[in-house]
GROMACS .gro file of C-alpha atoms in nm:
model
  143
    1UNK     CA    1  16.522  11.054  15.253
    2UNK     CA    2  16.326  11.265  15.533
    3UNK     CA    3  15.997  11.224  15.718
    4UNK     CA    4  15.643  11.349  15.560
    5UNK     CA    5  15.510  11.651  15.739
    6UNK     CA    6  15.832  11.755  15.874
    7UNK     CA    7  16.100  11.738  15.609
    8UNK     CA    8  15.857  11.812  15.311
    9UNK     CA    9  15.475  11.831  15.313
   10UNK     CA   10  15.298  11.509  15.390
   11UNK     CA   11  14.984  11.355  15.211
   12UNK     CA   12  14.742  11.287  15.437
   13UNK     CA   13  14.372  11.160  15.455
   14UNK     CA   14  14.087  11.187  15.681
   15UNK     CA   15  13.710  11.076  15.745
   16UNK     CA   16  13.445  11.254  15.888
   17UNK     CA   17  13.200  10.990  16.013
   18UNK     CA   18  12.855  11.118  16.084
   19UNK     CA   19  12.546  10.976  16.264
   20UNK     CA   20  12.228  11.148  16.341
   21UNK     CA   21  12.367  11.479  16.262
   22UNK     CA   22  12.699  11.459  16.495
   23UNK     CA   23  13.008  11.406  16.409
   24UNK     CA   24  13.277  11.136  16.566
   25UNK     CA   25  13.591  11.299  16.708
   26UNK     CA   26  13.884  11.151  16.902
   27UNK     CA   27  14.148  11.337  17.101
   28UNK     CA   28  14.515  11.320  16.974
   29UNK     CA   29  14.778  11.202  17.193
   30UNK     CA   30  15.080  11.323  16.999
   31UNK     CA   31  15.186  11.588  16.747
   32UNK     CA   32  15.074  11.725  16.544
   33UNK     CA   33  14.828  11.912  16.741
   34UNK     CA   34  14.829  11.680  17.058
   35UNK     CA   35  14.533  11.720  17.310
   36UNK     CA   36  14.316  11.859  17.009
   37UNK     CA   37  14.012  11.693  16.899
   38UNK     CA   38  14.020  11.523  16.546
   39UNK     CA   39  13.828  11.337  16.287
   40UNK     CA   40  14.013  11.000  16.223
   41UNK     CA   41  14.269  11.000  15.934
   42UNK     CA   42  14.655  10.948  15.865
   43UNK     CA   43  14.890  10.967  15.605
   44UNK     CA   44  14.833  10.775  15.260
   45UNK     CA   45  15.089  10.518  15.151
   46UNK     CA   46  15.267  10.491  14.846
   47UNK     CA   47  15.038  10.341  14.586
   48UNK     CA   48  14.718  10.374  14.802
   49UNK     CA   49  14.435  10.583  14.703
   50UNK     CA   50  14.355  10.834  14.952
   51UNK     CA   51  13.955  10.731  14.973
   52UNK     CA   52  14.075  10.384  15.046
   53UNK     CA   53  14.354  10.525  15.301
   54UNK     CA   54  14.099  10.721  15.459
   55UNK     CA   55  13.841  10.407  15.543
   56UNK     CA   56  14.155  10.195  15.622
   57UNK     CA   57  14.252  10.465  15.865
   58UNK     CA   58  13.928  10.515  16.012
   59UNK     CA   59  13.877  10.148  16.045
   60UNK     CA   60  14.192  10.088  16.264
   61UNK     CA   61  14.163  10.410  16.467
   62UNK     CA   62  13.755  10.354  16.545
   63UNK     CA   63  13.684   9.982  16.483
   64UNK     CA   64  13.391  10.061  16.263
   65UNK     CA   65  13.357   9.888  15.944
   66UNK     CA   66  13.330  10.188  15.670
   67UNK     CA   67  13.093  10.069  15.387
   68UNK     CA   68  13.129  10.377  15.177
   69UNK     CA   69  13.258  10.710  15.172
   70UNK     CA   70  13.264  11.046  14.929
   71UNK     CA   71  13.498  11.321  14.904
   72UNK     CA   72  13.428  11.637  15.110
   73UNK     CA   73  13.713  11.863  15.090
   74UNK     CA   74  14.070  11.944  15.076
   75UNK     CA   75  14.274  12.054  15.383
   76UNK     CA   76  14.620  12.214  15.408
   77UNK     CA   77  14.762  12.231  15.751
   78UNK     CA   78  15.062  12.426  15.833
   79UNK     CA   79  15.122  12.364  16.197
   80UNK     CA   80  15.385  12.629  16.306
   81UNK     CA   81  15.396  12.525  16.661
   82UNK     CA   82  15.459  12.167  16.576
   83UNK     CA   83  15.667  12.262  16.253
   84UNK     CA   84  15.436  12.009  16.036
   85UNK     CA   85  15.289  12.079  15.681
   86UNK     CA   86  15.023  11.824  15.562
   87UNK     CA   87  14.789  11.846  15.267
   88UNK     CA   88  14.518  11.605  15.321
   89UNK     CA   89  14.205  11.461  15.155
   90UNK     CA   90  13.888  11.453  15.349
   91UNK     CA   91  13.596  11.223  15.290
   92UNK     CA   92  13.243  11.183  15.475
   93UNK     CA   93  13.075  10.857  15.577
   94UNK     CA   94  12.731  10.818  15.696
   95UNK     CA   95  12.726  10.443  15.567
   96UNK     CA   96  12.920  10.224  15.858
   97UNK     CA   97  12.847   9.944  16.110
   98UNK     CA   98  12.950   9.908  16.453
   99UNK     CA   99  13.009  10.133  16.756
  100UNK     CA  100  13.339  10.332  16.788
  101UNK     CA  101  13.606  10.230  17.025
  102UNK     CA  102  13.952  10.320  17.165
  103UNK     CA  103  14.144  10.080  16.945
  104UNK     CA  104  14.472  10.273  16.955
  105UNK     CA  105  14.500  10.444  17.313
  106UNK     CA  106  14.888  10.525  17.233
  107UNK     CA  107  14.725  10.774  16.969
  108UNK     CA  108  14.394  10.874  17.060
  109UNK     CA  109  14.265  10.918  17.444
  110UNK     CA  110  13.914  10.977  17.413
  111UNK     CA  111  13.618  11.016  17.159
  112UNK     CA  112  13.241  11.111  17.144
  113UNK     CA  113  12.977  11.205  16.902
  114UNK     CA  114  12.946  11.577  16.884
  115UNK     CA  115  12.670  11.832  16.743
  116UNK     CA  116  12.824  12.053  16.445
  117UNK     CA  117  12.717  12.363  16.689
  118UNK     CA  118  12.860  12.240  17.006
  119UNK     CA  119  13.227  12.084  16.936
  120UNK     CA  120  13.465  12.015  17.196
  121UNK     CA  121  13.801  12.238  17.205
  122UNK     CA  122  14.061  12.274  17.086
  123UNK     CA  123  13.972  12.158  16.753
  124UNK     CA  124  14.235  12.065  16.489
  125UNK     CA  125  14.259  12.227  16.191
  126UNK     CA  126  14.186  11.912  16.001
  127UNK     CA  127  13.851  11.856  16.200
  128UNK     CA  128  13.778  12.247  16.146
  129UNK     CA  129  13.825  12.203  15.784
  130UNK     CA  130  13.599  11.924  15.778
  131UNK     CA  131  13.333  12.075  15.983
  132UNK     CA  132  13.321  12.408  15.774
  133UNK     CA  133  13.264  12.145  15.458
  134UNK     CA  134  12.994  11.971  15.652
  135UNK     CA  135  12.802  12.273  15.751
  136UNK     CA  136  12.830  12.394  15.395
  137UNK     CA  137  12.696  12.078  15.269
  138UNK     CA  138  12.415  12.080  15.525
  139UNK     CA  139  12.296  12.434  15.448
  140UNK     CA  140  12.307  12.356  15.070
  141UNK     CA  141  12.085  12.060  15.131
  142UNK     CA  142  11.831  12.270  15.304
  143UNK     CA  143  11.838  12.556  15.069
   0.00000   0.00000   0.00000
């Protein structure tokens, strides 16, 4: 049948978690984009809505309780170095409870809250698209 993202484009999701103007980022252990800073997320399971998958993945990866989220943007990642192709629905949440943790150290090695103008490098394509969308949203809210 093949593997999503490798043998055919995979369908993924992500959640940009924002608190006090800062975004929560985790450092990836595995491909695609190992050692890149990323928002939480993963693949959407069959018959699972992408917004529910984004909240599920965020809770599994961060330990936070995500109360609500809203659509932020669509991201397409063609990662030549890893020979992977993903199309992902990205959501944003400012409504959550708890403090982030490293709940899956085999997948994620570090985390932190970062100002949108002082991001760690390298940043994943997935996270860069989320940050670009957040910046546009923030500018639109202030103009």
